[in-house]
CSV table of C-alpha atoms in Angstrom, one decimal:
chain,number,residue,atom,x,y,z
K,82,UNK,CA,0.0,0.0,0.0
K,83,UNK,CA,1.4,3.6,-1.1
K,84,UNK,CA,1.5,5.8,2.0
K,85,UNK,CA,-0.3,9.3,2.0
K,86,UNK,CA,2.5,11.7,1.9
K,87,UNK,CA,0.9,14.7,0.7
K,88,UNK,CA,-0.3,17.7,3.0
K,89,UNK,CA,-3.2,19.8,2.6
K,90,UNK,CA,-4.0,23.4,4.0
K,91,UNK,CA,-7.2,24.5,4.6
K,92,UNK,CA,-8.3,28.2,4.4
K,93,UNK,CA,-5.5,28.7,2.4
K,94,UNK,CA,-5.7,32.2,1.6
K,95,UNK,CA,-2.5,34.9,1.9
K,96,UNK,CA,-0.3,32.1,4.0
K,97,UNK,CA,2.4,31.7,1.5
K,98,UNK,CA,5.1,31.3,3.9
K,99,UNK,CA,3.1,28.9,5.4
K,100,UNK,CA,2.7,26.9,2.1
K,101,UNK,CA,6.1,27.0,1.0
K,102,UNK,CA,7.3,26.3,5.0
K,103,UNK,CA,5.4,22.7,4.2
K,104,UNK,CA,6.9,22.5,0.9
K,105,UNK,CA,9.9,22.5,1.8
K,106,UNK,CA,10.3,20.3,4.8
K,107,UNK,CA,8.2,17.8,3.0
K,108,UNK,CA,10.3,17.9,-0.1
K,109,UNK,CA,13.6,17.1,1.9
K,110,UNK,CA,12.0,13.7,3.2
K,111,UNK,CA,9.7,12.9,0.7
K,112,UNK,CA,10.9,14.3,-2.5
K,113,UNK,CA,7.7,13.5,-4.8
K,114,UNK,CA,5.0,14.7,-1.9
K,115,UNK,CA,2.9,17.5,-2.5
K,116,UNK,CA,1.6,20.9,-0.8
K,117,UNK,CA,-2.1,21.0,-1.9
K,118,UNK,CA,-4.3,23.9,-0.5
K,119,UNK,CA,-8.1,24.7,-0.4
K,120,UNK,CA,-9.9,27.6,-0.3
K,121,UNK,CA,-13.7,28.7,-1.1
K,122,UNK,CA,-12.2,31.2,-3.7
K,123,UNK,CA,-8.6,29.7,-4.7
K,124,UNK,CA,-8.2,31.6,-7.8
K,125,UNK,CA,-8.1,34.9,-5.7
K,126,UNK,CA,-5.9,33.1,-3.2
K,127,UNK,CA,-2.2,33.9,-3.3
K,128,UNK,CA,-1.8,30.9,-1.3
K,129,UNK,CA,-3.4,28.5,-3.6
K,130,UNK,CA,-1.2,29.9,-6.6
K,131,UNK,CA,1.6,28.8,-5.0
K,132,UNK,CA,0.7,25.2,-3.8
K,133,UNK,CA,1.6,22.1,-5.8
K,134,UNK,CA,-2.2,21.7,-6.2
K,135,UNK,CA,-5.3,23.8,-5.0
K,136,UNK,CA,-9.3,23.2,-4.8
K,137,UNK,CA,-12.1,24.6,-4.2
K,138,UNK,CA,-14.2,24.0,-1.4
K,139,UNK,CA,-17.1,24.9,0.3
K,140,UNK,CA,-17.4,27.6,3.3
K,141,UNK,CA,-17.1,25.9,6.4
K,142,UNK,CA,-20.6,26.4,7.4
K,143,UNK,CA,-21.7,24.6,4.5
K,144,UNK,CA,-23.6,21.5,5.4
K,145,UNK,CA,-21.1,19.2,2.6
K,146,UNK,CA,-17.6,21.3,3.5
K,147,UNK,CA,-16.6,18.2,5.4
K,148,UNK,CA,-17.7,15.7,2.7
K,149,UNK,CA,-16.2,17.5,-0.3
K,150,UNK,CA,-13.1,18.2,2.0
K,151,UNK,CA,-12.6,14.3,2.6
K,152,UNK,CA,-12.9,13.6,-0.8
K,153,UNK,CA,-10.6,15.7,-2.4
K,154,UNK,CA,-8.1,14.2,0.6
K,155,UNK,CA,-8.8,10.8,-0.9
K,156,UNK,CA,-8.5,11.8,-4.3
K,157,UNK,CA,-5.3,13.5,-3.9
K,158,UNK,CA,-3.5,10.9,-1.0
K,159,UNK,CA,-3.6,13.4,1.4
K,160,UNK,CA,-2.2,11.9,5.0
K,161,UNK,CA,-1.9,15.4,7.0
K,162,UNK,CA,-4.4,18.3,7.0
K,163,UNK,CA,-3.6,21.2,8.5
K,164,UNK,CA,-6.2,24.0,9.8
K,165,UNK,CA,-5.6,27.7,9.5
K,166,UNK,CA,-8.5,29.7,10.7
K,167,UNK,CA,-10.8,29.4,14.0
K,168,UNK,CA,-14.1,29.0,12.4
K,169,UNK,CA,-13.0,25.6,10.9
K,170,UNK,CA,-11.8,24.0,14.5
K,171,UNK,CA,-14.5,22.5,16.1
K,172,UNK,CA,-16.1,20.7,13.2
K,173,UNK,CA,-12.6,19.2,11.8
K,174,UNK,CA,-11.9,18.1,15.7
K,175,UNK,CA,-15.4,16.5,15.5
K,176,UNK,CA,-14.5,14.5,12.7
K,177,UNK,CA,-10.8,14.1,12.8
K,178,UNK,CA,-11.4,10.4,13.9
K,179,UNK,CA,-13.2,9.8,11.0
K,180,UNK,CA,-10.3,10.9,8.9
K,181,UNK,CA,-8.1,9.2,10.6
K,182,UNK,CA,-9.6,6.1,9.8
K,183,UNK,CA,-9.1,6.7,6.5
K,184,UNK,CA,-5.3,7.2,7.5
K,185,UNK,CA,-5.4,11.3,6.6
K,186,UNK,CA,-4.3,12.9,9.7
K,187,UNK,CA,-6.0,16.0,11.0
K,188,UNK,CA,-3.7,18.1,13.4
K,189,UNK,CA,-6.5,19.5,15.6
K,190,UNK,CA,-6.9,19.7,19.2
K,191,UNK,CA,-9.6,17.5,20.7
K,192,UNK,CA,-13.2,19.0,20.7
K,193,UNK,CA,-13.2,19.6,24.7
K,194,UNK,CA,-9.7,21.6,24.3
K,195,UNK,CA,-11.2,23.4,21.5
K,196,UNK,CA,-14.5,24.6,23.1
K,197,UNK,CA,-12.5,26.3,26.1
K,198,UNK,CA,-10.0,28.0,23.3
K,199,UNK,CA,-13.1,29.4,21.3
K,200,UNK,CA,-14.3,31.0,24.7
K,201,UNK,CA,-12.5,33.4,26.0
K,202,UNK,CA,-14.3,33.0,29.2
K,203,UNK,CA,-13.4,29.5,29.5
K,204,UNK,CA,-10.1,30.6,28.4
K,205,UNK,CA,-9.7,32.4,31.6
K,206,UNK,CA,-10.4,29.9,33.4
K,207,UNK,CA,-8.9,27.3,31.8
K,208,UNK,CA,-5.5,29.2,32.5
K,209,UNK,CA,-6.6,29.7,36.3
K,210,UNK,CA,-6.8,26.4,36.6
K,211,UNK,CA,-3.5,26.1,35.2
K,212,UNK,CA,-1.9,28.9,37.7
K,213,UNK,CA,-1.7,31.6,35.0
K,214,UNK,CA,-3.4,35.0,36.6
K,215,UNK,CA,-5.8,36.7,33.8
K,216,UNK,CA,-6.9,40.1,33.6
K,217,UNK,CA,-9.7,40.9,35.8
K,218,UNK,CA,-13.2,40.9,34.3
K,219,UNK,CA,-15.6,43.3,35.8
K,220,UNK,CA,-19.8,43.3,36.0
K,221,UNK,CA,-21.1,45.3,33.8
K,222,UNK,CA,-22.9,47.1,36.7
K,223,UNK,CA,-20.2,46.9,38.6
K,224,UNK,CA,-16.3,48.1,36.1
K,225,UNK,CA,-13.4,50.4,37.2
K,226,UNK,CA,-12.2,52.5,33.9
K,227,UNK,CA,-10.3,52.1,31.9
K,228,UNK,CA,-11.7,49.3,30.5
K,229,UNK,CA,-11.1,46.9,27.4
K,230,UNK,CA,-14.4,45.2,25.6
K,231,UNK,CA,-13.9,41.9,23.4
K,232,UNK,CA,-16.4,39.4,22.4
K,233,UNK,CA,-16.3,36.3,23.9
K,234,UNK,CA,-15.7,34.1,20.6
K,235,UNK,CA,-13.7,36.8,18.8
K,236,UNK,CA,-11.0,37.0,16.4
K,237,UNK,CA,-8.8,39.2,14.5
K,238,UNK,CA,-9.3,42.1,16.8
K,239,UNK,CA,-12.9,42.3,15.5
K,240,UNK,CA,-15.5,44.2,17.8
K,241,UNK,CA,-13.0,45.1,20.6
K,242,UNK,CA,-12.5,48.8,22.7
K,243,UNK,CA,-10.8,50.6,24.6
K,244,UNK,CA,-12.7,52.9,26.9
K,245,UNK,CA,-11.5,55.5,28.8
K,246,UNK,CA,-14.1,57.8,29.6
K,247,UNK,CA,-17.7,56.3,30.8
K,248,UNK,CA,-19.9,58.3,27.9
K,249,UNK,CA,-18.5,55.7,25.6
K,250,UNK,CA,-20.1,52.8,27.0
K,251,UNK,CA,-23.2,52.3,25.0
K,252,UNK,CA,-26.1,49.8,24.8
K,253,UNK,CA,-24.3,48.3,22.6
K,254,UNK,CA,-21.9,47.3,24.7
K,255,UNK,CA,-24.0,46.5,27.9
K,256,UNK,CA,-26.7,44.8,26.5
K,257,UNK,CA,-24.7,42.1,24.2
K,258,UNK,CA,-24.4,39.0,26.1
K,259,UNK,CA,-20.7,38.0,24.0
K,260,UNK,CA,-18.9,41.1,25.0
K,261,UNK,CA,-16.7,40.9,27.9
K,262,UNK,CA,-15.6,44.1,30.3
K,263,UNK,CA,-12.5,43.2,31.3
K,264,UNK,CA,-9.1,45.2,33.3
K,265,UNK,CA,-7.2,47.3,30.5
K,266,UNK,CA,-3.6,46.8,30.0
K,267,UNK,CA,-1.7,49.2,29.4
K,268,UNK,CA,0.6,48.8,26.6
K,269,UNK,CA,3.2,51.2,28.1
K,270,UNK,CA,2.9,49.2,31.1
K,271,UNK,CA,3.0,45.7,29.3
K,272,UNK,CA,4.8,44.1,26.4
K,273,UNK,CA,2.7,41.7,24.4
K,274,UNK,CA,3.7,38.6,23.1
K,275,UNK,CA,1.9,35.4,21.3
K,276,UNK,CA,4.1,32.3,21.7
K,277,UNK,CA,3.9,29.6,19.0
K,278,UNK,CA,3.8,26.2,21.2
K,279,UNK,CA,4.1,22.9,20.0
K,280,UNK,CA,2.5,19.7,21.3
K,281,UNK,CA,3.5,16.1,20.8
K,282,UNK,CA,1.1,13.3,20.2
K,283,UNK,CA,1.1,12.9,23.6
K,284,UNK,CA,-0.2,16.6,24.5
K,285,UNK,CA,3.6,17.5,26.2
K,286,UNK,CA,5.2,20.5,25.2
K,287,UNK,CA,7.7,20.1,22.8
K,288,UNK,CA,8.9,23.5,21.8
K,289,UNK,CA,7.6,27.5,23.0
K,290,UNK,CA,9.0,30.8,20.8
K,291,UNK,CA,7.8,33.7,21.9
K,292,UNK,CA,7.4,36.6,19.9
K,293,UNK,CA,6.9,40.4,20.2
K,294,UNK,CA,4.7,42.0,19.1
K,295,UNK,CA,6.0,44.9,17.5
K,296,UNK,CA,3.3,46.3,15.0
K,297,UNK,CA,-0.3,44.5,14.4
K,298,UNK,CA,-1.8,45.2,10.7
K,299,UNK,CA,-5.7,43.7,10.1
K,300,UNK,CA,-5.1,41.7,13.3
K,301,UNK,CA,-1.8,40.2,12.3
K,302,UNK,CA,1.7,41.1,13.1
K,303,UNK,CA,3.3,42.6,10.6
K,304,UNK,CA,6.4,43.3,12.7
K,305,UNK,CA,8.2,41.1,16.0
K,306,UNK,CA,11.2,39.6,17.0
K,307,UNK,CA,12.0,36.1,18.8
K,308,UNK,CA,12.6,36.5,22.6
K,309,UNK,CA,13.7,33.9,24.8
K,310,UNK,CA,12.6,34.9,27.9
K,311,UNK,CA,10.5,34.6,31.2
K,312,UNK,CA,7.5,33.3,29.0
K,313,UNK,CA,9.3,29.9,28.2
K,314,UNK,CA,9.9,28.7,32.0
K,315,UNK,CA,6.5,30.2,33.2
K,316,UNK,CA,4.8,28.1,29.5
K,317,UNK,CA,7.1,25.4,30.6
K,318,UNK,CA,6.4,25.2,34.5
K,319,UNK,CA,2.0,25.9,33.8
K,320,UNK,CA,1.5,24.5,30.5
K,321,UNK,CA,4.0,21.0,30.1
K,322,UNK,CA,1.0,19.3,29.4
K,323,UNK,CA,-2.2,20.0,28.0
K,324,UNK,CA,-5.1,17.3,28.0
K,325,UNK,CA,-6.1,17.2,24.3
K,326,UNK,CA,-3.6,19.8,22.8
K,327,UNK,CA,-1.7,18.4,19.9
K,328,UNK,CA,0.5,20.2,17.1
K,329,UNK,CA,1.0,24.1,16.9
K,330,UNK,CA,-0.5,26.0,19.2
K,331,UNK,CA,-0.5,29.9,19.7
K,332,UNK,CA,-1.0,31.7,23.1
K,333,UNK,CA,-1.3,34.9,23.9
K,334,UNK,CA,0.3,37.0,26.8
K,335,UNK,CA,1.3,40.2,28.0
K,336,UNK,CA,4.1,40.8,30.6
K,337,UNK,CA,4.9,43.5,33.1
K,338,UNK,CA,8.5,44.0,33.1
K,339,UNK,CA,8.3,46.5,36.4
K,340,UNK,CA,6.4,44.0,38.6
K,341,UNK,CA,7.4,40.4,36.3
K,342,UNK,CA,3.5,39.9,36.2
K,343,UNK,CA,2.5,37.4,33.2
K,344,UNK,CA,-0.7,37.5,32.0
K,345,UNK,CA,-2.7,35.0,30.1
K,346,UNK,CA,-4.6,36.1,27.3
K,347,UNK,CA,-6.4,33.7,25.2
K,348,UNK,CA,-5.3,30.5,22.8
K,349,UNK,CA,-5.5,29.8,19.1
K,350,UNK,CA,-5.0,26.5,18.8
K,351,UNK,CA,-3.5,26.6,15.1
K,352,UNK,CA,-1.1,28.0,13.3
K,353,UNK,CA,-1.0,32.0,13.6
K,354,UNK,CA,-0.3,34.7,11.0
K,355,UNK,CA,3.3,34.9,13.1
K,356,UNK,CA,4.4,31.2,12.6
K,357,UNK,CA,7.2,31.9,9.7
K,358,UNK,CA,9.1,34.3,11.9
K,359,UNK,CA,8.9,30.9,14.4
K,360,UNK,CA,10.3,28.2,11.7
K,361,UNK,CA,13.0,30.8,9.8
K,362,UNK,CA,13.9,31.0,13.7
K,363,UNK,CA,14.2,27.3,14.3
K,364,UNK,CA,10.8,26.4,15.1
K,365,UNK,CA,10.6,23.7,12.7
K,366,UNK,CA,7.2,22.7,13.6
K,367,UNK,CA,6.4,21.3,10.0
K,368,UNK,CA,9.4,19.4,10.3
K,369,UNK,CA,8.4,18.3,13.8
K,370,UNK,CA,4.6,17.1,12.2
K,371,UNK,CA,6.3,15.0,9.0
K,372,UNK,CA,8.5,13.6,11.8
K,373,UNK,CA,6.1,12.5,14.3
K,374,UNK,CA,2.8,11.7,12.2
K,375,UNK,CA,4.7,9.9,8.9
K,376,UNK,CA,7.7,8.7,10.3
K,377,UNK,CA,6.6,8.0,14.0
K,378,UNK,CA,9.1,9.7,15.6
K,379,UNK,CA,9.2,10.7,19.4
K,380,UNK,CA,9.6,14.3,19.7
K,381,UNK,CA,11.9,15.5,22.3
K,382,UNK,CA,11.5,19.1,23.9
K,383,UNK,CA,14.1,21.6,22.4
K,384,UNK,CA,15.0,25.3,22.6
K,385,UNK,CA,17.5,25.3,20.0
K,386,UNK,CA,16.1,28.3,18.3
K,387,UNK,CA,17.5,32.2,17.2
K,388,UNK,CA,16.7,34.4,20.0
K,389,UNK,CA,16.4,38.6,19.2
K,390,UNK,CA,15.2,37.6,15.1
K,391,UNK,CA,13.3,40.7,13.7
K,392,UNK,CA,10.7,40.1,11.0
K,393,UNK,CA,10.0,43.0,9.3
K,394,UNK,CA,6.9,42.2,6.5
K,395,UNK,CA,6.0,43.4,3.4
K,396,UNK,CA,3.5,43.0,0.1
K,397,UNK,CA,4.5,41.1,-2.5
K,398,UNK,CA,2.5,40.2,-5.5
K,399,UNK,CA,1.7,36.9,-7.3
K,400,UNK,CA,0.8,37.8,-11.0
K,401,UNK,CA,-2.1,35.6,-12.8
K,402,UNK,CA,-2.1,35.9,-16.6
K,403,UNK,CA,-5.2,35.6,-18.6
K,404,UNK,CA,-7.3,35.9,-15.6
K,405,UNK,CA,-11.5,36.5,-16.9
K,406,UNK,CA,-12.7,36.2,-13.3
């Protein structure tokens, strides 16, 4: 039997770096396997252009995304899928044994791990229980300014504020149930960082890089550098294992050099927008997935990675000729 070498990425969209990350790793152990990548509109994705192979597939909230996403798997002897975007967590974690089955390997988080990540509530408490403090979140009868609003199941920065004076509160804000009031943190008092973790098969840490955040552009760093730092004992010492975490995680925190308080933010548990800055750093987590889901290799924790790397990002353009779209 021919084993399934060949990777896809769903939501494929602007990760390039991403893509070509995969490509190459692959390509050093398995020369003829391919980087395939989906997205609902791959001929406007800069992604899919530069993928071995692309597809189209539904929107995830498409009652047949799963079914048309299996089969182009099958078709194309895809044995590692690899998620990009929240939206597309839970359902792929609710059906990754069924893929697996079918020996494609879907590098998601178990369903119970991904319901507290998509909350920020049970986020909170999730790292509580862990030992890591949170910022504070206030009744809405009951808040001290300034204060910072975020939805409970957001992403990308979307619907969040920062409100300073008490005239800016609206209904808006008090009367929807999926916005949080929480303590403001000052960015002149705190540094924030996301870390991009990676978990073994065995949901044990394997690897932390943390980055900071320099400059954010459409909720995505645009600019950070690699630190190693007090993140990676205090990730090291709360978060060794994590029931039901597997492959790249990314955490958010935000640090208070004056009083060495580390505070816990919220979880993606994917790949972020960041990750190259991780891998041209070291981070090899594509590496450490070929390794450990084709070639059944125990993963050892490391730290052998470039501390103080900048990443400094810019537009580039993909050119598609004869394009009647």
């Amino acid at each position: 039997m021919v084993m399934k070498v060949n990777i896809l990425i769903t939501s494929a969209g602007r990760r390039v770096s991403l893509v070509r990350a995969f490509q190459n790793e692959l390509k050093k152990i398995y020369p003829n396997g391919k980087v395939i990548a989906v997205d609902a509109r791959p001929e406007l994705s800069a992604a899919c252009m530069v993928a071995d192979y692309s597809f189209k597939v539904p929107k995830v909230n498409v009652e047949n995304y799963i079914q048309e996403l299996f089969r182009i798997c099958l078709e194309n002897s895809v044995g590692m899928v690899i998620p990009t975007i929240d939206t597309e967590l839970l359902i792929l974690s609710q059906n990754k044994l069924f893929f697996n089955k079918n020996k494609i390997n879907v590098i998601v988080s178990d369903e119970a791990f991904i319901r507290i990540c998509r909350n920020k509530r049970l986020t909170h408490n999730f790292f509580i229980s862990k030992g890591i403090e949170v910022a504070k979140e206030y009744d809405k009868n009951n808040y001290t300014l300034p204060l910072f609003i975020k939805p409970i199941d957001g992403s990308r920065s979307i619907d969040t504020f920062i409100i300073k004076d008490k005239k800016d509160i609206n209904d808006y804000h008090l009367k929807n149930d999926k916005l949080l009031f929480l303590e403001y943190l000052d960015q002149k008092e705190h540094i924030e960082y996301t870390c991009d973790i990676y978990y073994g098969r065995d949901s044990k840490l394997k690897c932390v890089i943390p980055r900071k955040r320099i400059e954010i552009r459409d909720g995505e760093v645009n600019k950070a550098k690699t630190e190693k730092n007090i993140l990676v004992s205090h990730i090291k010492k709360h978060l060794y294992e994590i029931n039901g975490a597997i492959g790249c995680l990314t955490a958010q925190f935000f640090y208070n050099k004056k009083n060495n308080r580390i505070i816990g933010i919220e979880i993606n548990p994917r790949f972020g927008g960041g990750a190259p800055l991780s891998y041209l750093a070291g981070g090899n987590f594509p590496k450490l997935l070929i390794e450990e889901y084709y070639q059944n290799k125990k993963i050892k924790y490391f730290d052998d990675w470039e501390d103080n790397l900048l990443m400094l990002r810019y537009d580039d353009e993909i050119l598609v000729h004869d394009y009647e779209g």
